[in-house]
Coordinates of N, CA and C in Angstrom, one line a residue:
M1 N -7.2 -7.9 90.6 CA -8.3 -7.4 91.5 C -9.0 -6.3 90.8
H2 N -10.3 -6.4 90.9 CA -11.1 -5.3 90.2 C -11.2 -4.1 91.1
K3 N -11.4 -3.0 90.4 CA -11.6 -1.7 91.1 C -13.1 -1.8 91.6
L4 N -13.2 -1.5 92.9 CA -14.5 -1.6 93.6 C -15.1 -0.2 93.6
F5 N -16.4 -0.1 93.8 CA -17.1 1.1 93.8 C -17.1 1.6 95.3
K6 N -16.9 2.9 95.5 CA -16.8 3.5 96.8 C -18.1 3.7 97.5
N7 N -19.1 4.0 96.6 CA -20.5 4.2 97.2 C -21.5 4.0 96.1
V8 N -22.8 3.9 96.5 CA -23.8 3.6 95.5 C -24.0 4.7 94.5
T9 N -23.7 5.9 94.9 CA -23.8 7.0 93.9 C -22.9 6.8 92.7
E10 N -21.7 6.2 92.9 CA -20.8 5.9 91.8 C -21.5 4.9 90.8
V11 N -22.2 3.9 91.4 CA -22.9 2.9 90.6 C -24.0 3.6 89.8
L12 N -24.8 4.4 90.5 CA -26.0 5.0 89.9 C -25.6 6.0 88.8
D13 N -24.5 6.7 89.1 CA -24.0 7.7 88.0 C -23.5 6.9 86.8
L14 N -22.9 5.8 87.0 CA -22.5 4.9 85.8 C -23.7 4.5 85.1
V15 N -24.7 4.0 85.8 CA -25.9 3.5 85.1 C -26.6 4.6 84.4
E16 N -26.7 5.8 85.0 CA -27.2 6.9 84.3 C -26.5 7.3 83.0
G17 N -25.1 7.2 83.1 CA -24.3 7.5 81.9 C -24.5 6.4 80.8
F18 N -24.7 5.2 81.2 CA -25.0 4.1 80.3 C -26.3 4.4 79.6
R19 N -27.3 4.7 80.4 CA -28.7 4.9 79.9 C -28.8 6.1 79.0
N20 N -28.0 7.1 79.3 CA -28.0 8.4 78.5 C -27.0 8.4 77.4
K21 N -26.2 7.4 77.4 CA -25.1 7.3 76.4 C -24.0 8.4 76.6
T22 N -23.8 8.7 77.8 CA -22.8 9.8 78.2 C -21.6 9.3 78.9
V23 N -21.6 8.0 79.2 CA -20.4 7.4 80.0 C -19.2 7.6 79.0
A24 N -18.1 8.0 79.6 CA -16.8 8.2 78.9 C -16.3 6.8 78.5
K25 N -15.7 6.7 77.3 CA -15.2 5.5 76.8 C -14.1 4.9 77.8
S26 N -13.3 5.8 78.4 CA -12.3 5.4 79.4 C -13.0 4.8 80.6
D27 N -14.2 5.2 80.9 CA -14.9 4.7 82.1 C -15.7 3.4 81.8
W28 N -15.8 3.0 80.5 CA -16.6 1.9 80.2 C -15.7 0.6 80.2
T29 N -15.3 0.3 81.4 CA -14.4 -0.8 81.7 C -15.2 -2.2 81.9
H30 N -14.4 -3.2 82.1 CA -15.0 -4.5 82.4 C -15.8 -4.4 83.6
E31 N -15.3 -3.7 84.7 CA -16.0 -3.6 85.9 C -17.3 -2.8 85.7
A32 N -17.3 -1.8 84.8 CA -18.4 -1.0 84.5 C -19.5 -1.8 83.9
H33 N -19.1 -2.6 82.9 CA -20.1 -3.5 82.2 C -20.8 -4.4 83.3
L34 N -20.0 -5.0 84.2 CA -20.6 -5.9 85.2 C -21.5 -5.1 86.2
A35 N -21.1 -3.9 86.6 CA -21.9 -3.1 87.5 C -23.2 -2.8 86.9
V36 N -23.2 -2.3 85.7 CA -24.4 -2.0 85.0 C -25.3 -3.2 84.8
G37 N -24.7 -4.4 84.6 CA -25.5 -5.6 84.5 C -26.1 -5.9 85.8
V38 N -25.4 -5.8 86.9 CA -26.0 -6.0 88.2 C -27.2 -5.1 88.5
W39 N -27.0 -3.8 88.2 CA -28.1 -2.9 88.4 C -29.3 -3.3 87.6
F40 N -29.2 -3.6 86.3 CA -30.3 -3.9 85.4 C -31.0 -5.2 85.9
L41 N -30.2 -6.2 86.3 CA -30.8 -7.4 86.7 C -31.4 -7.3 88.1
S42 N -31.0 -6.3 88.9 CA -31.6 -6.0 90.2 C -32.9 -5.2 90.1
N43 N -33.1 -4.5 88.9 CA -34.2 -3.6 88.8 C -35.2 -4.1 87.8
F44 N -34.9 -5.1 87.0 CA -35.9 -5.6 86.0 C -35.8 -7.1 86.0
D45 N -36.9 -7.7 85.5 CA -36.8 -9.2 85.4 C -35.7 -9.5 84.3
R46 N -35.3 -10.7 84.3 CA -34.1 -11.1 83.5 C -34.3 -10.9 82.0
F47 N -35.5 -11.1 81.5 CA -35.8 -10.9 80.1 C -35.8 -9.4 79.7
E48 N -36.4 -8.6 80.5 CA -36.5 -7.1 80.3 C -35.0 -6.6 80.4
A49 N -34.3 -7.0 81.4 CA -33.0 -6.5 81.6 C -32.1 -6.9 80.4
T50 N -32.3 -8.1 79.9 CA -31.5 -8.6 78.8 C -31.8 -7.7 77.6
C51 N -33.0 -7.4 77.3 CA -33.4 -6.5 76.1 C -32.7 -5.1 76.3
L52 N -32.8 -4.6 77.5 CA -32.3 -3.2 77.8 C -30.8 -3.2 77.7
L53 N -30.1 -4.2 78.2 CA -28.7 -4.3 78.2 C -28.2 -4.5 76.8
K54 N -28.8 -5.4 76.0 CA -28.3 -5.6 74.6 C -28.4 -4.3 73.8
S55 N -29.6 -3.7 73.8 CA -29.8 -2.5 73.0 C -28.9 -1.4 73.5
G56 N -28.8 -1.3 74.8 CA -27.9 -0.2 75.4 C -26.5 -0.4 75.0
I57 N -26.0 -1.6 75.0 CA -24.5 -1.8 74.6 C -24.3 -1.4 73.2
V58 N -25.2 -1.8 72.3 CA -25.1 -1.5 70.9 C -25.1 0.0 70.7
E59 N -26.1 0.7 71.3 CA -26.2 2.1 71.2 C -25.0 2.8 71.8
L60 N -24.5 2.4 72.9 CA -23.4 3.0 73.5 C -22.1 2.8 72.7
N61 N -22.0 1.7 72.1 CA -20.8 1.5 71.2 C -20.9 2.5 70.0
Y62 N -22.0 2.7 69.4 CA -22.1 3.7 68.4 C -21.9 5.1 68.9
S63 N -22.4 5.4 70.1 CA -22.2 6.8 70.6 C -20.7 7.1 70.9
M64 N -19.9 6.1 71.1 CA -18.5 6.2 71.4 C -17.7 6.2 70.1
G65 N -18.3 6.1 69.0 CA -17.6 6.0 67.7 C -17.2 4.6 67.3
G66 N -17.7 3.6 68.1 CA -17.4 2.2 67.7 C -18.4 1.7 66.7
E67 N -18.1 0.5 66.3 CA -19.0 -0.2 65.4 C -19.4 -1.5 66.0
N68 N -20.5 -2.1 65.5 CA -21.0 -3.4 65.8 C -21.0 -4.2 64.5
T69 N -19.9 -5.0 64.4 CA -19.7 -5.7 63.1 C -19.5 -7.2 63.5
P70 N -19.3 -8.0 62.5 CA -18.9 -9.4 62.7 C -17.6 -9.6 63.5
R71 N -16.8 -8.5 63.6 CA -15.5 -8.7 64.2 C -15.3 -7.8 65.5
E72 N -16.2 -6.8 65.7 CA -16.0 -6.0 66.9 C -17.3 -5.4 67.4
G73 N -17.3 -4.9 68.6 CA -18.5 -4.3 69.1 C -19.3 -5.4 69.9
Y74 N -20.6 -5.3 69.9 CA -21.5 -6.1 70.6 C -21.3 -7.6 70.3
H75 N -21.3 -8.4 71.4 CA -21.1 -9.9 71.2 C -22.2 -10.6 72.0
E76 N -23.1 -11.3 71.2 CA -24.3 -11.9 71.8 C -23.9 -12.9 72.9
T77 N -23.1 -13.9 72.6 CA -22.8 -15.0 73.5 C -22.1 -14.5 74.8
I78 N -21.2 -13.6 74.6 CA -20.5 -13.0 75.8 C -21.5 -12.3 76.7
T79 N -22.3 -11.4 76.1 CA -23.3 -10.7 76.8 C -24.3 -11.6 77.6
L80 N -24.8 -12.6 76.9 CA -25.8 -13.5 77.5 C -25.1 -14.4 78.6
L81 N -23.9 -14.8 78.4 CA -23.2 -15.5 79.5 C -23.0 -14.7 80.7
W82 N -22.6 -13.4 80.5 CA -22.4 -12.5 81.7 C -23.8 -12.3 82.4
I83 N -24.8 -12.1 81.6 CA -26.1 -11.9 82.2 C -26.5 -13.2 83.1
W84 N -26.2 -14.4 82.5 CA -26.5 -15.6 83.2 C -25.7 -15.7 84.5
L85 N -24.4 -15.4 84.5 CA -23.5 -15.4 85.6 C -24.0 -14.4 86.7
I86 N -24.3 -13.2 86.3 CA -24.8 -12.2 87.2 C -26.1 -12.6 87.9
D87 N -27.0 -13.1 87.1 CA -28.3 -13.5 87.6 C -28.2 -14.6 88.6
K88 N -27.3 -15.6 88.3 CA -27.1 -16.7 89.3 C -26.5 -16.1 90.6
Y89 N -25.6 -15.2 90.5 CA -25.0 -14.5 91.7 C -26.1 -13.8 92.5
L90 N -26.9 -13.0 91.8 CA -28.0 -12.2 92.5 C -29.0 -13.1 93.2
K91 N -29.4 -14.2 92.5 CA -30.3 -15.2 93.2 C -29.7 -15.8 94.4
A92 N -28.4 -15.9 94.5 CA -27.8 -16.5 95.7 C -27.5 -15.4 96.7
N93 N -27.7 -14.2 96.4 CA -27.5 -13.1 97.3 C -28.6 -12.1 97.5
E94 N -29.8 -12.7 97.4 CA -31.0 -11.8 97.5 C -31.1 -11.1 98.9
G95 N -31.6 -9.9 98.8 CA -31.8 -9.1 100.0 C -30.6 -8.1 100.3
K96 N -29.5 -8.2 99.6 CA -28.4 -7.3 99.8 C -28.6 -6.0 99.0
E97 N -28.0 -5.0 99.5 CA -28.0 -3.7 98.9 C -27.2 -3.7 97.6
L98 N -27.5 -2.7 96.7 CA -26.9 -2.6 95.4 C -25.4 -2.5 95.5
L99 N -24.8 -1.7 96.4 CA -23.4 -1.6 96.4 C -22.7 -2.9 96.9
E100 N -23.3 -3.5 97.8 CA -22.8 -4.8 98.3 C -22.9 -5.9 97.2
L101 N -24.0 -5.8 96.4 CA -24.1 -6.8 95.3 C -23.1 -6.5 94.2
V102 N -22.9 -5.3 93.8 CA -21.9 -4.9 92.8 C -20.5 -5.3 93.2
N103 N -20.1 -4.8 94.4 CA -18.7 -5.1 94.8 C -18.6 -6.6 95.1
G104 N -19.6 -7.2 95.6 CA -19.5 -8.7 95.9 C -19.3 -9.5 94.6
F105 N -20.0 -9.1 93.5 CA -19.9 -9.8 92.3 C -18.5 -9.5 91.7
L106 N -18.0 -8.3 91.8 CA -16.6 -8.0 91.3 C -15.6 -8.7 92.1
Q107 N -15.8 -9.1 93.3 CA -14.8 -9.9 94.1 C -15.0 -11.4 93.9
N108 N -16.1 -11.8 93.2 CA -16.4 -13.2 93.0 C -15.5 -13.8 91.8
E109 N -15.1 -15.0 91.9 CA -14.3 -15.6 90.9 C -14.9 -15.5 89.5
Y110 N -16.2 -15.5 89.4 CA -16.9 -15.5 88.1 C -17.0 -14.1 87.5
S111 N -16.3 -13.1 88.1 CA -16.3 -11.8 87.5 C -15.0 -11.6 86.7
E112 N -14.1 -12.5 86.8 CA -12.8 -12.4 86.1 C -13.1 -12.5 84.6
R113 N -12.4 -11.6 83.8 CA -12.6 -11.6 82.4 C -12.4 -12.9 81.7
N114 N -11.4 -13.7 82.1 CA -11.1 -14.9 81.5 C -11.9 -16.1 81.9
V115 N -12.9 -15.9 82.8 CA -13.8 -17.0 83.3 C -14.6 -17.6 82.1
L116 N -14.8 -16.8 81.1 CA -15.6 -17.3 80.0 C -14.9 -18.4 79.3
L117 N -13.5 -18.4 79.4 CA -12.8 -19.5 78.8 C -12.8 -20.8 79.5
K118 N -13.4 -20.8 80.7 CA -13.7 -22.1 81.4 C -14.9 -22.8 80.7
F119 N -15.7 -22.0 80.0 CA -16.9 -22.5 79.3 C -16.6 -22.7 77.8
Y120 N -15.8 -21.9 77.3 CA -15.6 -21.9 75.8 C -14.1 -22.0 75.4
S121 N -13.9 -22.6 74.3 CA -12.5 -22.5 73.7 C -12.5 -21.1 73.0
K122 N -11.3 -20.6 72.8 CA -11.2 -19.3 72.1 C -11.8 -19.3 70.7
E123 N -11.6 -20.4 70.1 CA -12.1 -20.6 68.7 C -13.6 -20.4 68.6
V124 N -14.3 -21.0 69.6 CA -15.8 -20.9 69.6 C -16.2 -19.6 70.1
L125 N -15.7 -19.1 71.2 CA -16.1 -17.9 71.8 C -15.9 -16.7 70.9
F126 N -14.8 -16.6 70.2 CA -14.5 -15.5 69.4 C -14.8 -15.7 67.9
S127 N -15.7 -16.6 67.7 CA -16.2 -16.8 66.3 C -17.3 -15.8 65.9
T128 N -17.4 -15.6 64.7 CA -18.5 -14.7 64.2 C -19.8 -15.2 64.6
K129 N -20.0 -16.5 64.6 CA -21.3 -17.1 65.0 C -21.6 -16.7 66.4
A130 N -20.7 -16.9 67.3 CA -20.9 -16.6 68.7 C -21.1 -15.1 69.0
R131 N -20.6 -14.2 68.1 CA -20.8 -12.8 68.2 C -22.3 -12.5 67.8
A132 N -22.8 -13.2 66.8 CA -24.1 -12.9 66.3 C -25.2 -13.6 67.0
I133 N -25.1 -14.8 67.5 CA -26.1 -15.5 68.2 C -25.6 -16.3 69.4
W134 N -26.5 -16.7 70.3 CA -26.0 -17.6 71.4 C -25.5 -18.9 70.9
V135 N -24.3 -19.2 71.3 CA -23.7 -20.5 71.0 C -23.4 -21.2 72.3
D136 N -23.8 -22.5 72.4 CA -23.6 -23.3 73.6 C -22.1 -23.5 73.8
P137 N -21.7 -23.6 75.1 CA -20.3 -23.8 75.5 C -19.8 -25.1 74.9
D138 N -18.5 -25.1 74.6 CA -17.9 -26.4 74.1 C -17.0 -27.0 75.1
R139 N -16.8 -26.3 76.3 CA -15.9 -26.9 77.3 C -16.6 -27.3 78.6
R140 N -17.5 -26.5 79.0 CA -18.2 -26.8 80.3 C -19.7 -26.6 80.1
L141 N -20.4 -27.6 80.4 CA -21.9 -27.5 80.2 C -22.5 -26.6 81.2
L142 N -23.5 -25.9 80.8 CA -24.4 -25.1 81.7 C -25.8 -25.2 81.2
T143 N -26.7 -25.0 82.1 CA -28.1 -24.9 81.6 C -28.2 -23.7 80.7
S144 N -29.1 -23.7 79.8 CA -29.3 -22.6 78.9 C -29.5 -21.3 79.7
P145 N -28.9 -20.2 79.3 CA -29.0 -19.0 80.0 C -30.5 -18.5 80.0
F146 N -31.3 -19.0 79.1 CA -32.7 -18.5 79.0 C -33.5 -19.7 78.8

């Protein structure tokens, strides 16, 4: 079970920390990644949100002392698949408030970290190619995320 957010201020503080590159590494959890994704996709169109999320993740990795290499850091396919999953969820839940959207997605089966392995084998998902560019799933078909 994921840690849920107690109030919208927690979500907004996290987003501010992401945008300012001040979020603590210990707070940059799987849930935090997803909550930030929900906020961006709720506040920008999918393409603008994608650009902002991609560049923000790369910059945040560097600000935390991490690297973005062929083996670690930013992962294109994983990021784009999460954006696609969040976007589908948001379209099915239009009109809800941010806190309800964030916590609702975190309680959804598609927020589980291993859900990506329903679409991809480990070999494909964790390949250098998938880290660098979008790679179509090899297990379960989906329409292109973009």
